[in-house]
Amino acid sequence: MSRADAEARTLFAEHGSASLPVDPEKVAQNLGAMVIHQPTPADLSGMLLRRDGQIVIGLNANLPEARQRFALAHLVGHLHLHRSRELLLDTVDRYSHGSLASMPTDREEAEANRFAGALLAPEGVVRRMAAEVDFATAAQLVALLAPRFGLTEATMGYRLISLGIILDV
């Protein structure tokens, strides 16, 4: 298990809830962050600022809800895993699954992506649900699970592939 998976599992256990989808805003607030949803330029997903003991996470309110949820979980990953960075700006293409950015070369970005997936779609819950639903194709499984976790189909597909539940969508 990677560090990102282990840390996401711990945060989910400490700050998550029994119901789905996981609320990344609650997790961020429990870590002392103020979360602000504000329209920003189209290419900016969000930002993380740590200054003078304050933590602010800003999200692009123009993004669809599922994208905002992933962006927030991604930034919580940076907050929790990469404590030395005072300011971080995340662009839309930096971690959008289904593109080359879904496999970033930057170790911190890859770790924040993995953390976000593990926080929003905890492995044990995903495996249990995948075993319980009736589906004929990988695409059907993705379509069934994505709304339950509040994820885009692309992100859910990537999570299922990363867990070895499906090979491709």
mmCIF file with all atom_site columns, C-alpha atoms in Angstrom:
data_model
loop_
_atom_site.group_PDB
_atom_site.id
_atom_site.type_symbol
_atom_site.label_atom_id
_atom_site.label_alt_id
_atom_site.label_comp_id
_atom_site.label_asym_id
_atom_site.label_entity_id
_atom_site.label_seq_id
_atom_site.pdbx_PDB_ins_code
_atom_site.Cartn_x
_atom_site.Cartn_y
_atom_site.Cartn_z
_atom_site.occupancy
_atom_site.B_iso_or_equiv
_atom_site.pdbx_formal_charge
_atom_site.auth_seq_id
_atom_site.auth_comp_id
_atom_site.auth_asym_id
_atom_site.auth_atom_id
_atom_site.pdbx_PDB_model_num
ATOM 1   C CA . MET A 1 1   ? 0.000   0.000  0.000   1.00 0.00 ? 1   MET A CA 1
ATOM 2   C CA . SER A 1 2   ? 1.368   3.401  -0.944  1.00 0.00 ? 2   SER A CA 1
ATOM 3   C CA . ARG A 1 3   ? 1.827   6.268  1.491   1.00 0.00 ? 3   ARG A CA 1
ATOM 4   C CA . ALA A 1 4   ? -1.008  8.158  -0.233  1.00 0.00 ? 4   ALA A CA 1
ATOM 5   C CA . ASP A 1 5   ? -3.369  5.182  0.144   1.00 0.00 ? 5   ASP A CA 1
ATOM 6   C CA . ALA A 1 6   ? -2.449  4.686  3.805   1.00 0.00 ? 6   ALA A CA 1
ATOM 7   C CA . GLU A 1 7   ? -2.859  8.381  4.676   1.00 0.00 ? 7   GLU A CA 1
ATOM 8   C CA . ALA A 1 8   ? -6.188  8.615  2.826   1.00 0.00 ? 8   ALA A CA 1
ATOM 9   C CA . ARG A 1 9   ? -7.424  5.499  4.633   1.00 0.00 ? 9   ARG A CA 1
ATOM 10  C CA . THR A 1 10  ? -6.448  7.007  7.990   1.00 0.00 ? 10  THR A CA 1
ATOM 11  C CA . LEU A 1 11  ? -8.129  10.348 7.236   1.00 0.00 ? 11  LEU A CA 1
ATOM 12  C CA . PHE A 1 12  ? -11.246 8.580  5.989   1.00 0.00 ? 12  PHE A CA 1
ATOM 13  C CA . ALA A 1 13  ? -11.401 6.569  9.227   1.00 0.00 ? 13  ALA A CA 1
ATOM 14  C CA . GLU A 1 14  ? -10.893 9.694  11.355  1.00 0.00 ? 14  GLU A CA 1
ATOM 15  C CA . HIS A 1 15  ? -12.939 12.270 9.428   1.00 0.00 ? 15  HIS A CA 1
ATOM 16  C CA . GLY A 1 16  ? -15.092 10.413 6.921   1.00 0.00 ? 16  GLY A CA 1
ATOM 17  C CA . SER A 1 17  ? -18.623 9.280  7.517   1.00 0.00 ? 17  SER A CA 1
ATOM 18  C CA . ALA A 1 18  ? -20.505 6.055  7.115   1.00 0.00 ? 18  ALA A CA 1
ATOM 19  C CA . SER A 1 19  ? -22.486 7.450  4.192   1.00 0.00 ? 19  SER A CA 1
ATOM 20  C CA . LEU A 1 20  ? -21.443 7.980  0.617   1.00 0.00 ? 20  LEU A CA 1
ATOM 21  C CA . PRO A 1 21  ? -20.325 10.014 -1.112  1.00 0.00 ? 21  PRO A CA 1
ATOM 22  C CA . VAL A 1 22  ? -17.415 11.029 1.110   1.00 0.00 ? 22  VAL A CA 1
ATOM 23  C CA . ASP A 1 23  ? -17.498 14.749 1.950   1.00 0.00 ? 23  ASP A CA 1
ATOM 24  C CA . PRO A 1 24  ? -14.002 16.107 1.189   1.00 0.00 ? 24  PRO A CA 1
ATOM 25  C CA . GLU A 1 25  ? -15.027 19.553 2.446   1.00 0.00 ? 25  GLU A CA 1
ATOM 26  C CA . LYS A 1 26  ? -15.700 18.116 5.900   1.00 0.00 ? 26  LYS A CA 1
ATOM 27  C CA . VAL A 1 27  ? -12.302 16.391 5.849   1.00 0.00 ? 27  VAL A CA 1
ATOM 28  C CA . ALA A 1 28  ? -10.588 19.659 4.817   1.00 0.00 ? 28  ALA A CA 1
ATOM 29  C CA . GLN A 1 29  ? -12.373 21.603 7.551   1.00 0.00 ? 29  GLN A CA 1
ATOM 30  C CA . ASN A 1 30  ? -11.447 18.968 10.136  1.00 0.00 ? 30  ASN A CA 1
ATOM 31  C CA . LEU A 1 31  ? -7.821  19.540 9.117   1.00 0.00 ? 31  LEU A CA 1
ATOM 32  C CA . GLY A 1 32  ? -8.223  23.263 9.831   1.00 0.00 ? 32  GLY A CA 1
ATOM 33  C CA . ALA A 1 33  ? -8.718  24.490 6.283   1.00 0.00 ? 33  ALA A CA 1
ATOM 34  C CA . MET A 1 34  ? -11.220 27.100 5.213   1.00 0.00 ? 34  MET A CA 1
ATOM 35  C CA . VAL A 1 35  ? -12.771 26.077 1.875   1.00 0.00 ? 35  VAL A CA 1
ATOM 36  C CA . ILE A 1 36  ? -13.922 28.776 -0.526  1.00 0.00 ? 36  ILE A CA 1
ATOM 37  C CA . HIS A 1 37  ? -15.824 28.153 -3.766  1.00 0.00 ? 37  HIS A CA 1
ATOM 38  C CA . GLN A 1 38  ? -15.241 31.053 -6.153  1.00 0.00 ? 38  GLN A CA 1
ATOM 39  C CA . PRO A 1 39  ? -15.445 31.388 -9.931  1.00 0.00 ? 39  PRO A CA 1
ATOM 40  C CA . THR A 1 40  ? -11.927 31.514 -11.380 1.00 0.00 ? 40  THR A CA 1
ATOM 41  C CA . PRO A 1 41  ? -10.362 31.342 -14.835 1.00 0.00 ? 41  PRO A CA 1
ATOM 42  C CA . ALA A 1 42  ? -11.326 28.126 -16.631 1.00 0.00 ? 42  ALA A CA 1
ATOM 43  C CA . ASP A 1 43  ? -7.885  26.545 -16.402 1.00 0.00 ? 43  ASP A CA 1
ATOM 44  C CA . LEU A 1 44  ? -7.611  26.865 -12.595 1.00 0.00 ? 44  LEU A CA 1
ATOM 45  C CA . SER A 1 45  ? -9.126  24.017 -10.561 1.00 0.00 ? 45  SER A CA 1
ATOM 46  C CA . GLY A 1 46  ? -8.097  25.227 -7.165  1.00 0.00 ? 46  GLY A CA 1
ATOM 47  C CA . MET A 1 47  ? -5.412  26.509 -4.868  1.00 0.00 ? 47  MET A CA 1
ATOM 48  C CA . LEU A 1 48  ? -3.955  25.809 -1.463  1.00 0.00 ? 48  LEU A CA 1
ATOM 49  C CA . LEU A 1 49  ? -2.484  28.598 0.660   1.00 0.00 ? 49  LEU A CA 1
ATOM 50  C CA . ARG A 1 50  ? -0.800  28.197 4.039   1.00 0.00 ? 50  ARG A CA 1
ATOM 51  C CA . ARG A 1 51  ? 0.228   31.407 5.722   1.00 0.00 ? 51  ARG A CA 1
ATOM 52  C CA . ASP A 1 52  ? 0.582   32.532 9.333   1.00 0.00 ? 52  ASP A CA 1
ATOM 53  C CA . GLY A 1 53  ? -1.107  29.405 10.675  1.00 0.00 ? 53  GLY A CA 1
ATOM 54  C CA . GLN A 1 54  ? -4.073  29.797 8.315   1.00 0.00 ? 54  GLN A CA 1
ATOM 55  C CA . ILE A 1 55  ? -5.018  27.287 5.632   1.00 0.00 ? 55  ILE A CA 1
ATOM 56  C CA . VAL A 1 56  ? -7.241  28.292 2.738   1.00 0.00 ? 56  VAL A CA 1
ATOM 57  C CA . ILE A 1 57  ? -8.345  26.016 -0.076  1.00 0.00 ? 57  ILE A CA 1
ATOM 58  C CA . GLY A 1 58  ? -10.000 27.755 -2.994  1.00 0.00 ? 58  GLY A CA 1
ATOM 59  C CA . LEU A 1 59  ? -11.998 25.859 -5.598  1.00 0.00 ? 59  LEU A CA 1
ATOM 60  C CA . ASN A 1 60  ? -13.190 26.938 -9.018  1.00 0.00 ? 60  ASN A CA 1
ATOM 61  C CA . ALA A 1 61  ? -16.963 27.190 -8.553  1.00 0.00 ? 61  ALA A CA 1
ATOM 62  C CA . ASN A 1 62  ? -17.406 26.975 -12.338 1.00 0.00 ? 62  ASN A CA 1
ATOM 63  C CA . LEU A 1 63  ? -16.365 23.321 -12.381 1.00 0.00 ? 63  LEU A CA 1
ATOM 64  C CA . PRO A 1 64  ? -19.011 20.593 -12.196 1.00 0.00 ? 64  PRO A CA 1
ATOM 65  C CA . GLU A 1 65  ? -19.578 19.278 -8.666  1.00 0.00 ? 65  GLU A CA 1
ATOM 66  C CA . ALA A 1 66  ? -17.784 15.963 -9.222  1.00 0.00 ? 66  ALA A CA 1
ATOM 67  C CA . ARG A 1 67  ? -14.720 17.820 -10.540 1.00 0.00 ? 67  ARG A CA 1
ATOM 68  C CA . GLN A 1 68  ? -14.777 20.186 -7.558  1.00 0.00 ? 68  GLN A CA 1
ATOM 69  C CA . ARG A 1 69  ? -14.938 17.200 -5.207  1.00 0.00 ? 69  ARG A CA 1
ATOM 70  C CA . PHE A 1 70  ? -11.892 15.594 -6.822  1.00 0.00 ? 70  PHE A CA 1
ATOM 71  C CA . ALA A 1 71  ? -10.014 18.917 -6.918  1.00 0.00 ? 71  ALA A CA 1
ATOM 72  C CA . LEU A 1 72  ? -10.719 19.408 -3.209  1.00 0.00 ? 72  LEU A CA 1
ATOM 73  C CA . ALA A 1 73  ? -9.638  15.865 -2.303  1.00 0.00 ? 73  ALA A CA 1
ATOM 74  C CA . HIS A 1 74  ? -6.502  16.379 -4.430  1.00 0.00 ? 74  HIS A CA 1
ATOM 75  C CA . LEU A 1 75  ? -5.689  19.596 -2.543  1.00 0.00 ? 75  LEU A CA 1
ATOM 76  C CA . VAL A 1 76  ? -6.378  17.888 0.805   1.00 0.00 ? 76  VAL A CA 1
ATOM 77  C CA . GLY A 1 77  ? -3.807  15.355 -0.342  1.00 0.00 ? 77  GLY A CA 1
ATOM 78  C CA . HIS A 1 78  ? -1.288  18.138 -0.881  1.00 0.00 ? 78  HIS A CA 1
ATOM 79  C CA . LEU A 1 79  ? -2.246  19.663 2.484   1.00 0.00 ? 79  LEU A CA 1
ATOM 80  C CA . HIS A 1 80  ? -1.743  16.393 4.335   1.00 0.00 ? 80  HIS A CA 1
ATOM 81  C CA . LEU A 1 81  ? 1.183   14.895 2.410   1.00 0.00 ? 81  LEU A CA 1
ATOM 82  C CA . HIS A 1 82  ? 3.226   17.883 1.230   1.00 0.00 ? 82  HIS A CA 1
ATOM 83  C CA . ARG A 1 83  ? 3.493   20.175 4.203   1.00 0.00 ? 83  ARG A CA 1
ATOM 84  C CA . SER A 1 84  ? 6.392   22.298 2.971   1.00 0.00 ? 84  SER A CA 1
ATOM 85  C CA . ARG A 1 85  ? 4.552   24.089 0.172   1.00 0.00 ? 85  ARG A CA 1
ATOM 86  C CA . GLU A 1 86  ? 3.038   27.434 1.136   1.00 0.00 ? 86  GLU A CA 1
ATOM 87  C CA . LEU A 1 87  ? 1.179   28.074 -2.122  1.00 0.00 ? 87  LEU A CA 1
ATOM 88  C CA . LEU A 1 88  ? -0.004  25.584 -4.671  1.00 0.00 ? 88  LEU A CA 1
ATOM 89  C CA . LEU A 1 89  ? -2.050  26.345 -7.791  1.00 0.00 ? 89  LEU A CA 1
ATOM 90  C CA . ASP A 1 90  ? -3.661  23.407 -9.559  1.00 0.00 ? 90  ASP A CA 1
ATOM 91  C CA . THR A 1 91  ? -4.739  23.663 -13.159 1.00 0.00 ? 91  THR A CA 1
ATOM 92  C CA . VAL A 1 92  ? -7.539  21.639 -14.713 1.00 0.00 ? 92  VAL A CA 1
ATOM 93  C CA . ASP A 1 93  ? -5.235  19.597 -16.929 1.00 0.00 ? 93  ASP A CA 1
ATOM 94  C CA . ARG A 1 94  ? -2.843  18.832 -14.071 1.00 0.00 ? 94  ARG A CA 1
ATOM 95  C CA . TYR A 1 95  ? -4.904  15.901 -12.815 1.00 0.00 ? 95  TYR A CA 1
ATOM 96  C CA . SER A 1 96  ? -7.787  15.312 -15.165 1.00 0.00 ? 96  SER A CA 1
ATOM 97  C CA . HIS A 1 97  ? -8.052  11.571 -15.689 1.00 0.00 ? 97  HIS A CA 1
ATOM 98  C CA . GLY A 1 98  ? -8.130  10.232 -19.174 1.00 0.00 ? 98  GLY A CA 1
ATOM 99  C CA . SER A 1 99  ? -5.235  12.370 -20.347 1.00 0.00 ? 99  SER A CA 1
ATOM 100 C CA . LEU A 1 100 ? -1.499  12.251 -19.880 1.00 0.00 ? 100 LEU A CA 1
ATOM 101 C CA . ALA A 1 101 ? -2.046  14.296 -16.727 1.00 0.00 ? 101 ALA A CA 1
ATOM 102 C CA . SER A 1 102 ? -3.654  11.274 -15.077 1.00 0.00 ? 102 SER A CA 1
ATOM 103 C CA . MET A 1 103 ? -0.132  9.871  -14.917 1.00 0.00 ? 103 MET A CA 1
ATOM 104 C CA . PRO A 1 104 ? 1.823   12.967 -13.915 1.00 0.00 ? 104 PRO A CA 1
ATOM 105 C CA . THR A 1 105 ? 5.589   12.874 -13.865 1.00 0.00 ? 105 THR A CA 1
ATOM 106 C CA . ASP A 1 106 ? 5.700   15.088 -10.765 1.00 0.00 ? 106 ASP A CA 1
ATOM 107 C CA . ARG A 1 107 ? 5.794   12.767 -7.733  1.00 0.00 ? 107 ARG A CA 1
ATOM 108 C CA . GLU A 1 108 ? 3.726   15.132 -5.574  1.00 0.00 ? 108 GLU A CA 1
ATOM 109 C CA . GLU A 1 109 ? 0.989   15.412 -8.213  1.00 0.00 ? 109 GLU A CA 1
ATOM 110 C CA . ALA A 1 110 ? 0.845   11.649 -8.660  1.00 0.00 ? 110 ALA A CA 1
ATOM 111 C CA . GLU A 1 111 ? 0.666   11.206 -4.900  1.00 0.00 ? 111 GLU A CA 1
ATOM 112 C CA . ALA A 1 112 ? -2.112  13.808 -4.536  1.00 0.00 ? 112 ALA A CA 1
ATOM 113 C CA . ASN A 1 113 ? -4.076  12.089 -7.341  1.00 0.00 ? 113 ASN A CA 1
ATOM 114 C CA . ARG A 1 114 ? -3.725  8.721  -5.667  1.00 0.00 ? 114 ARG A CA 1
ATOM 115 C CA . PHE A 1 115 ? -4.695  10.216 -2.302  1.00 0.00 ? 115 PHE A CA 1
ATOM 116 C CA . ALA A 1 116 ? -7.816  11.839 -3.789  1.00 0.00 ? 116 ALA A CA 1
ATOM 117 C CA . GLY A 1 117 ? -8.967  8.586  -5.373  1.00 0.00 ? 117 GLY A CA 1
ATOM 118 C CA . ALA A 1 118 ? -8.366  6.651  -2.157  1.00 0.00 ? 118 ALA A CA 1
ATOM 119 C CA . LEU A 1 119 ? -10.178 9.242  -0.030  1.00 0.00 ? 119 LEU A CA 1
ATOM 120 C CA . LEU A 1 120 ? -13.233 9.590  -2.265  1.00 0.00 ? 120 LEU A CA 1
ATOM 121 C CA . ALA A 1 121 ? -13.483 5.908  -3.230  1.00 0.00 ? 121 ALA A CA 1
ATOM 122 C CA . PRO A 1 122 ? -12.031 3.882  -0.335  1.00 0.00 ? 122 PRO A CA 1
ATOM 123 C CA . GLU A 1 123 ? -10.701 0.539  -1.536  1.00 0.00 ? 123 GLU A CA 1
ATOM 124 C CA . GLY A 1 124 ? -12.749 -1.689 0.760   1.00 0.00 ? 124 GLY A CA 1
ATOM 125 C CA . VAL A 1 125 ? -16.001 0.092  -0.084  1.00 0.00 ? 125 VAL A CA 1
ATOM 126 C CA . VAL A 1 126 ? -15.266 0.028  -3.821  1.00 0.00 ? 126 VAL A CA 1
ATOM 127 C CA . ARG A 1 127 ? -14.447 -3.680 -3.749  1.00 0.00 ? 127 ARG A CA 1
ATOM 128 C CA . ARG A 1 128 ? -17.594 -4.487 -1.760  1.00 0.00 ? 128 ARG A CA 1
ATOM 129 C CA . MET A 1 129 ? -19.853 -2.460 -4.069  1.00 0.00 ? 129 MET A CA 1
ATOM 130 C CA . ALA A 1 130 ? -18.254 -3.880 -7.216  1.00 0.00 ? 130 ALA A CA 1
ATOM 131 C CA . ALA A 1 131 ? -18.967 -7.373 -5.898  1.00 0.00 ? 131 ALA A CA 1
ATOM 132 C CA . GLU A 1 132 ? -22.583 -6.514 -5.033  1.00 0.00 ? 132 GLU A CA 1
ATOM 133 C CA . VAL A 1 133 ? -23.760 -4.839 -8.251  1.00 0.00 ? 133 VAL A CA 1
ATOM 134 C CA . ASP A 1 134 ? -24.891 -6.648 -11.361 1.00 0.00 ? 134 ASP A CA 1
ATOM 135 C CA . PHE A 1 135 ? -22.992 -5.599 -14.491 1.00 0.00 ? 135 PHE A CA 1
ATOM 136 C CA . ALA A 1 136 ? -21.960 -7.094 -17.813 1.00 0.00 ? 136 ALA A CA 1
ATOM 137 C CA . THR A 1 137 ? -19.160 -4.744 -18.888 1.00 0.00 ? 137 THR A CA 1
ATOM 138 C CA . ALA A 1 138 ? -16.514 -2.595 -17.272 1.00 0.00 ? 138 ALA A CA 1
ATOM 139 C CA . ALA A 1 139 ? -18.275 0.497  -18.651 1.00 0.00 ? 139 ALA A CA 1
ATOM 140 C CA . GLN A 1 140 ? -21.502 -0.560 -16.922 1.00 0.00 ? 140 GLN A CA 1
ATOM 141 C CA . LEU A 1 141 ? -19.678 -1.018 -13.610 1.00 0.00 ? 141 LEU A CA 1
ATOM 142 C CA . VAL A 1 142 ? -18.126 2.432  -13.950 1.00 0.00 ? 142 VAL A CA 1
ATOM 143 C CA . ALA A 1 143 ? -21.522 3.984  -14.772 1.00 0.00 ? 143 ALA A CA 1
ATOM 144 C CA . LEU A 1 144 ? -23.138 2.268  -11.759 1.00 0.00 ? 144 LEU A CA 1
ATOM 145 C CA . LEU A 1 145 ? -20.451 3.218  -9.229  1.00 0.00 ? 145 LEU A CA 1
ATOM 146 C CA . ALA A 1 146 ? -19.481 6.753  -10.297 1.00 0.00 ? 146 ALA A CA 1
ATOM 147 C CA . PRO A 1 147 ? -22.631 8.470  -8.941  1.00 0.00 ? 147 PRO A CA 1
ATOM 148 C CA . ARG A 1 148 ? -22.470 6.501  -5.691  1.00 0.00 ? 148 ARG A CA 1
ATOM 149 C CA . PHE A 1 149 ? -19.040 7.953  -4.989  1.00 0.00 ? 149 PHE A CA 1
ATOM 150 C CA . GLY A 1 150 ? -19.789 11.380 -6.487  1.00 0.00 ? 150 GLY A CA 1
ATOM 151 C CA . LEU A 1 151 ? -17.098 10.948 -9.127  1.00 0.00 ? 151 LEU A CA 1
ATOM 152 C CA . THR A 1 152 ? -16.947 11.456 -12.853 1.00 0.00 ? 152 THR A CA 1
ATOM 153 C CA . GLU A 1 153 ? -17.023 8.248  -14.862 1.00 0.00 ? 153 GLU A CA 1
ATOM 154 C CA . ALA A 1 154 ? -13.452 8.919  -15.982 1.00 0.00 ? 154 ALA A CA 1
ATOM 155 C CA . THR A 1 155 ? -12.232 9.186  -12.388 1.00 0.00 ? 155 THR A CA 1
ATOM 156 C CA . MET A 1 156 ? -14.217 6.130  -11.286 1.00 0.00 ? 156 MET A CA 1
ATOM 157 C CA . GLY A 1 157 ? -12.829 4.149  -14.201 1.00 0.00 ? 157 GLY A CA 1
ATOM 158 C CA . TYR A 1 158 ? -9.299  5.176  -13.311 1.00 0.00 ? 158 TYR A CA 1
ATOM 159 C CA . ARG A 1 159 ? -9.884  4.164  -9.659  1.00 0.00 ? 159 ARG A CA 1
ATOM 160 C CA . LEU A 1 160 ? -11.260 0.743  -10.660 1.00 0.00 ? 160 LEU A CA 1
ATOM 161 C CA . ILE A 1 161 ? -8.284  0.182  -12.973 1.00 0.00 ? 161 ILE A CA 1
ATOM 162 C CA . SER A 1 162 ? -5.808  1.249  -10.282 1.00 0.00 ? 162 SER A CA 1
ATOM 163 C CA . LEU A 1 163 ? -7.377  -1.258 -7.878  1.00 0.00 ? 163 LEU A CA 1
ATOM 164 C CA . GLY A 1 164 ? -7.172  -4.031 -10.502 1.00 0.00 ? 164 GLY A CA 1
ATOM 165 C CA . ILE A 1 165 ? -10.943 -4.523 -10.549 1.00 0.00 ? 165 ILE A CA 1
ATOM 166 C CA . ILE A 1 166 ? -11.161 -3.799 -14.267 1.00 0.00 ? 166 ILE A CA 1
ATOM 167 C CA . LEU A 1 167 ? -8.482  -3.702 -16.962 1.00 0.00 ? 167 LEU A CA 1
ATOM 168 C CA . ASP A 1 168 ? -9.916  -0.972 -19.184 1.00 0.00 ? 168 ASP A CA 1
ATOM 169 C CA . VAL A 1 169 ? -13.083 1.045  -19.734 1.00 0.00 ? 169 VAL A CA 1
#
